[in-house]
Short mmCIF file of C-alpha atoms in Angstrom, two decimals:
data_model
loop_
_atom_site.label_atom_id
_atom_site.label_comp_id
_atom_site.label_asym_id
_atom_site.label_seq_id
_atom_site.Cartn_x
_atom_site.Cartn_y
_atom_site.Cartn_z
CA MET A 45 11.04 -101.11 121.34
CA LYS A 46 9.55 -103.78 123.58
CA ARG A 47 6.91 -104.72 121.01
CA ARG A 48 9.45 -104.70 118.19
CA PHE A 49 11.66 -107.07 120.18
CA ALA A 50 8.64 -109.24 121.01
CA LYS A 51 7.70 -109.53 117.34
CA LEU A 52 11.28 -110.37 116.44
CA LEU A 53 11.44 -113.05 119.14
CA LEU A 54 8.10 -114.47 118.04
CA GLY A 55 9.51 -114.74 114.54
CA VAL A 56 12.55 -116.59 115.85
CA VAL A 57 10.35 -119.00 117.83
CA ALA A 58 8.12 -119.60 114.83
CA LEU A 59 11.17 -120.25 112.65
CA SER A 60 12.55 -122.65 115.26
CA ALA A 61 9.24 -124.50 115.37
CA VAL A 62 9.16 -124.85 111.59
CA SER A 63 12.78 -126.05 111.52
CA ALA A 64 11.89 -128.68 114.15
CA CYS A 65 9.23 -130.10 111.84
CA GLN A 66 10.00 -133.10 109.71
CA THR A 67 8.49 -133.52 106.27
CA VAL A 68 7.30 -137.08 105.83
CA GLN A 69 5.45 -139.17 103.28
CA THR A 70 3.39 -141.50 105.46
CA THR A 71 1.83 -143.55 102.66
CA GLY A 72 2.14 -144.36 99.01
CA GLY A 73 -0.54 -142.90 96.78
CA GLY A 74 -2.32 -146.12 95.84
CA GLU A 75 -4.75 -146.12 92.94
CA VAL A 76 -6.62 -143.18 94.47
CA GLY A 77 -3.52 -140.99 94.37
CA VAL A 78 -3.30 -139.68 97.95
CA ASP A 79 0.31 -138.51 98.02
CA ARG A 80 0.42 -135.31 100.10
CA SER A 81 3.53 -134.82 102.22
CA GLN A 82 3.00 -133.92 105.89
CA MET A 83 4.86 -131.83 108.46
CA MET A 84 5.43 -133.57 111.80
CA MET A 85 6.91 -132.38 115.09
CA VAL A 86 6.48 -135.64 117.01
CA SER A 87 7.61 -139.16 116.14
CA SER A 88 5.43 -142.08 115.11
CA GLN A 89 6.78 -144.07 118.04
CA GLU A 90 5.65 -141.46 120.57
CA ILE A 91 2.16 -141.25 119.07
CA GLU A 92 1.83 -145.03 118.85
CA GLN A 93 2.91 -145.44 122.47
CA ALA A 94 0.42 -142.82 123.66
CA SER A 95 -2.31 -144.35 121.51
CA GLY A 96 -1.62 -147.81 122.91
CA GLN A 97 -1.94 -146.51 126.46
CA GLN A 98 -5.13 -144.63 125.66
CA TYR A 99 -6.56 -147.67 123.90
CA GLN A 100 -5.99 -149.91 126.91
CA GLN A 101 -7.66 -147.34 129.13
CA VAL A 102 -10.72 -147.21 126.88
CA LEU A 103 -10.95 -151.00 126.79
CA SER A 104 -10.56 -151.19 130.57
CA GLU A 105 -13.40 -148.75 131.11
CA ALA A 106 -15.62 -150.59 128.63
CA ARG A 107 -14.81 -153.89 130.31
CA LYS A 108 -15.79 -152.54 133.73
CA LYS A 109 -19.16 -151.51 132.31
CA GLY A 110 -19.68 -154.87 130.66
CA ALA A 111 -19.63 -153.14 127.28
CA LEU A 112 -16.55 -154.76 125.73
CA ASN A 113 -17.22 -157.42 123.08
CA ARG A 114 -20.59 -158.24 124.63
CA ASP A 115 -22.01 -159.84 121.46
CA ALA A 116 -19.76 -162.72 120.36
CA ALA A 117 -21.40 -163.05 116.96
CA GLN A 118 -21.04 -159.35 116.24
CA LEU A 119 -17.40 -159.39 117.33
CA PHE A 120 -16.71 -162.38 115.07
CA ARG A 121 -18.34 -160.56 112.16
CA VAL A 122 -16.37 -157.35 112.68
CA ARG A 123 -13.05 -159.14 113.09
CA ALA A 124 -13.68 -161.27 110.00
CA ILE A 125 -14.17 -158.10 107.96
CA SER A 126 -11.11 -156.48 109.55
CA ASN A 127 -9.00 -159.53 108.81
CA ARG A 128 -9.66 -159.01 105.12
CA LEU A 129 -9.06 -155.26 105.22
CA ILE A 130 -5.89 -155.11 107.30
CA PRO A 131 -3.63 -157.04 104.88
CA GLN A 132 -4.57 -154.55 102.14
CA SER A 133 -2.95 -151.73 104.12
CA VAL A 134 0.44 -152.73 102.69
CA ALA A 135 -0.70 -151.26 99.37
CA PHE A 136 -0.19 -147.87 101.07
CA ARG A 137 2.59 -148.62 103.57
CA LYS A 138 4.64 -151.79 104.00
CA ASP A 139 5.37 -151.28 107.69
CA ALA A 140 1.68 -151.58 108.56
CA SER A 141 2.11 -155.36 108.33
CA ARG A 142 4.22 -155.13 111.51
CA TRP A 143 1.66 -153.14 113.51
CA GLN A 144 0.07 -154.86 116.49
CA TRP A 145 -3.48 -154.57 115.17
CA GLU A 146 -6.37 -154.89 117.60
CA VAL A 147 -10.10 -154.81 116.82
CA ASN A 148 -12.86 -154.67 119.41
CA VAL A 149 -16.56 -153.83 119.62
CA ILE A 150 -17.89 -151.50 122.29
CA SER A 151 -21.57 -151.68 123.19
CA SER A 152 -22.87 -148.13 122.96
CA ASP A 153 -25.68 -146.25 121.25
CA GLU A 154 -23.11 -143.83 119.86
CA LEU A 155 -22.63 -143.92 116.09
CA ASN A 156 -18.88 -144.11 116.09
CA ALA A 157 -15.76 -146.02 115.09
CA TRP A 158 -12.08 -145.19 115.18
CA CYS A 159 -8.59 -146.49 114.57
CA MET A 160 -5.76 -145.09 116.67
CA ALA A 161 -2.14 -144.92 115.58
CA GLY A 162 -0.58 -148.35 115.19
CA GLY A 163 -3.86 -150.08 114.33
CA LYS A 164 -5.82 -149.91 117.60
CA MET A 165 -9.44 -150.11 116.43
CA ALA A 166 -12.94 -150.06 117.85
CA ILE A 167 -16.42 -149.89 116.38
CA TYR A 168 -19.53 -149.12 118.43
CA SER A 169 -22.51 -151.45 118.34
CA GLY A 170 -24.87 -148.51 117.86
CA LEU A 171 -23.37 -147.79 114.48
CA ILE A 172 -23.91 -151.36 113.31
CA ASP A 173 -27.34 -151.89 114.84
CA GLN A 174 -29.03 -148.53 114.36
CA LEU A 175 -27.91 -148.13 110.75
CA ARG A 176 -28.35 -151.85 110.02
CA LEU A 177 -24.98 -152.00 108.33
CA THR A 178 -24.19 -154.64 105.73
CA ASP A 179 -20.76 -156.25 105.61
CA ASP A 180 -19.83 -153.94 102.73
CA GLU A 181 -20.86 -150.91 104.79
CA ILE A 182 -18.91 -152.09 107.84
CA ALA A 183 -15.91 -152.48 105.53
CA ALA A 184 -16.45 -148.89 104.38
CA VAL A 185 -16.45 -147.68 108.00
CA MET A 186 -13.39 -149.63 108.99
CA GLY A 187 -11.50 -148.93 105.80
CA HIS A 188 -12.03 -145.22 106.40
CA GLU A 189 -10.77 -145.47 109.98
CA ILE A 190 -7.76 -147.58 108.99
CA ALA A 191 -6.92 -144.90 106.43
CA HIS A 192 -6.72 -142.27 109.19
CA ALA A 193 -4.15 -144.44 110.97
CA LEU A 194 -2.16 -145.17 107.81
CA ARG A 195 -1.96 -141.45 107.02
CA GLU A 196 -1.04 -140.71 110.67
CA HIS A 197 -3.61 -137.94 110.85
CA SER A 198 -3.53 -137.90 114.66
CA ARG A 199 0.23 -137.35 114.59
CA GLU A 200 -0.27 -134.50 112.15
CA GLN A 201 -2.96 -132.89 114.32
CA VAL A 202 -0.79 -133.16 117.42
CA SER A 203 2.10 -131.56 115.54
CA LYS A 204 -0.03 -128.63 114.45
CA ALA A 205 -1.43 -128.19 117.93
CA MET A 206 2.12 -128.09 119.29
CA VAL A 207 3.07 -125.27 116.91
CA THR A 208 -0.12 -123.34 117.70
CA SER A 209 0.14 -123.65 121.48
CA MET A 210 3.82 -122.77 121.39
CA GLY A 211 3.10 -119.54 119.52
CA ALA A 212 0.20 -118.60 121.80
CA SER A 213 2.23 -119.21 124.96
CA VAL A 214 5.19 -117.16 123.79
CA ALA A 215 2.99 -114.30 122.60
CA GLY A 216 1.12 -114.21 125.89
CA ALA A 217 4.33 -114.10 127.90
CA LEU A 218 5.95 -111.40 125.77
CA LEU A 219 2.98 -109.14 125.14
CA GLY A 220 1.16 -109.56 128.43
CA ILE A 221 -1.97 -111.06 126.88
CA GLY A 222 -4.53 -112.24 129.43
CA GLU A 223 -6.51 -115.47 129.55
CA LEU A 224 -9.21 -114.17 127.22
CA GLY A 225 -6.61 -113.20 124.66
CA GLN A 226 -4.99 -116.59 124.95
CA ASP A 227 -8.34 -118.25 124.28
CA LEU A 228 -8.87 -116.07 121.23
CA MET A 229 -5.45 -116.89 119.86
CA SER A 230 -6.15 -120.57 120.43
CA MET A 231 -9.40 -120.28 118.49
CA VAL A 232 -7.67 -118.51 115.62
CA GLY A 233 -5.03 -121.20 115.56
CA LYS A 234 -7.70 -123.89 115.48
CA VAL A 235 -9.55 -122.32 112.58
CA THR A 236 -6.35 -121.65 110.69
CA PHE A 237 -4.63 -124.98 111.20
CA GLU A 238 -7.19 -127.63 112.12
CA LEU A 239 -10.44 -127.05 110.26
CA PRO A 240 -9.16 -127.01 106.66
CA ASN A 241 -6.88 -129.96 107.31
CA SER A 242 -9.60 -131.87 109.11
CA ARG A 243 -11.72 -131.64 105.98
CA LEU A 244 -8.68 -132.76 104.02
CA HIS A 245 -8.13 -135.66 106.40
CA GLU A 246 -11.68 -136.86 105.90
CA THR A 247 -11.33 -136.72 102.13
CA GLU A 248 -8.06 -138.64 102.23
CA ALA A 249 -9.59 -141.28 104.51
CA ASP A 250 -12.64 -141.58 102.25
CA ARG A 251 -10.50 -142.20 99.19
CA ILE A 252 -8.06 -144.62 100.77
CA GLY A 253 -10.94 -146.35 102.54
CA VAL A 254 -12.78 -147.23 99.33
CA GLU A 255 -9.56 -148.64 97.88
CA LEU A 256 -8.91 -150.79 100.94
CA ALA A 257 -12.48 -152.12 100.76
CA ALA A 258 -12.21 -152.84 97.04
CA ARG A 259 -8.90 -154.66 97.44
CA ALA A 260 -10.47 -156.78 100.21
CA GLY A 261 -13.37 -157.77 97.96
CA TYR A 262 -16.00 -155.44 99.44
CA ASP A 263 -18.10 -153.26 97.18
CA PRO A 264 -16.56 -149.76 97.40
CA ARG A 265 -19.88 -148.19 96.37
CA ALA A 266 -21.19 -149.14 99.82
CA ALA A 267 -19.34 -146.06 101.12
CA VAL A 268 -21.90 -143.88 99.35
CA ARG A 269 -24.81 -145.80 100.89
CA LEU A 270 -23.15 -145.57 104.29
CA TRP A 271 -22.72 -141.82 103.98
CA ASP A 272 -26.38 -141.45 102.95
CA LYS A 273 -27.39 -143.28 106.12
CA MET A 274 -25.10 -141.14 108.27
CA ALA A 275 -26.29 -137.91 106.67
CA GLY A 276 -29.89 -138.97 107.18
CA ARG A 277 -29.28 -139.34 110.90
CA SER A 278 -27.65 -135.91 111.17
CA ALA A 279 -30.20 -134.02 109.03
CA GLY A 280 -27.52 -133.23 106.47
CA GLY A 281 -25.18 -131.58 108.97
CA PRO A 282 -23.82 -128.02 108.88
CA PRO A 283 -22.64 -126.36 105.66
CA GLN A 284 -19.14 -127.28 104.52
CA TRP A 285 -17.42 -124.06 105.61
CA LEU A 286 -18.68 -124.49 109.20
CA SER A 287 -17.71 -128.12 109.56
CA THR A 288 -14.61 -130.25 109.85
CA HIS A 289 -16.29 -132.63 107.43
CA PRO A 290 -17.08 -132.04 103.75
CA ALA A 291 -20.69 -131.12 103.00
CA HIS A 292 -23.04 -133.96 102.12
CA ASP A 293 -23.32 -133.38 98.36
CA SER A 294 -19.60 -132.80 97.76
CA ARG A 295 -18.61 -135.75 99.92
CA ARG A 296 -21.12 -138.06 98.29
CA LYS A 297 -19.92 -137.03 94.83
CA ASP A 298 -16.27 -137.59 95.73
CA LEU A 299 -16.99 -140.98 97.29
CA GLY A 300 -18.89 -142.06 94.20
CA GLU A 301 -16.14 -140.99 91.83
CA TYR A 302 -13.40 -142.76 93.75
CA ALA A 303 -15.50 -145.87 94.30
CA GLU A 304 -15.87 -146.16 90.54
CA ARG A 305 -12.14 -145.62 90.09
CA VAL A 306 -11.33 -148.67 92.23
CA MET A 307 -14.06 -150.94 90.86
CA PRO A 308 -11.47 -152.90 88.80
CA LEU A 309 -9.72 -153.78 92.07
CA PHE A 310 -13.03 -154.99 93.50
CA GLU A 311 -13.76 -157.12 90.44
CA GLN A 312 -10.26 -158.60 90.55
CA ALA A 313 -10.57 -159.42 94.27
CA ARG A 314 -13.82 -161.29 93.66
CA ARG A 315 -12.34 -163.67 91.08
#
């Protein structure tokens, strides 16, 4: 009886969580046709506020280490590229023109770049220097990261984590599951909810990213060259089913196909 009641209550909680979700369309499809609707449990405003606070903390820490915008010429270069990319974001969502965009360079050997909710961006010097990125390749990096923000992928991940943790907590309380069981349930939730969508997020960002670059007058085919450089540094990476990122061959193929699709936009931007 106790377990039957527990299962029933779990079902009620799960139903309540689903009903609390909001189905949203964060972006228009653009020429690349990314038009998937998303389920959200937290507002854009909350995520943007948290992202802004986190961003300032990251910048503060970098500043203390003397690692924030150390190379003036590199910063100028990155911001010049960003200033051409950012206006193109309105092709996917009009409200992005009202975001308080920020772009900074952090001196680090790490091969990384990111764009938080609301347009808070950073690229690491190691990515530019170690891979000897061209302007077109930097545009590919930043277009990809901007796409994550436009699609509100962080908001979507937080929403899914909220549903997963809610279910695990309730199950543990009702069924008497110990810490090990809680960890296992968390792992199952991660595999079920995060990994497939993380691959999907990367594909969406790849496709939107090449369109943003093309609209800004950067060669979208540079995304393929960039990915070849990244894959070369990671020895090809793990197979697709073990990774949150698409496998090298499938990702390269998709990037190439979508880069060709937006070539007319690139040619038009260059006139």
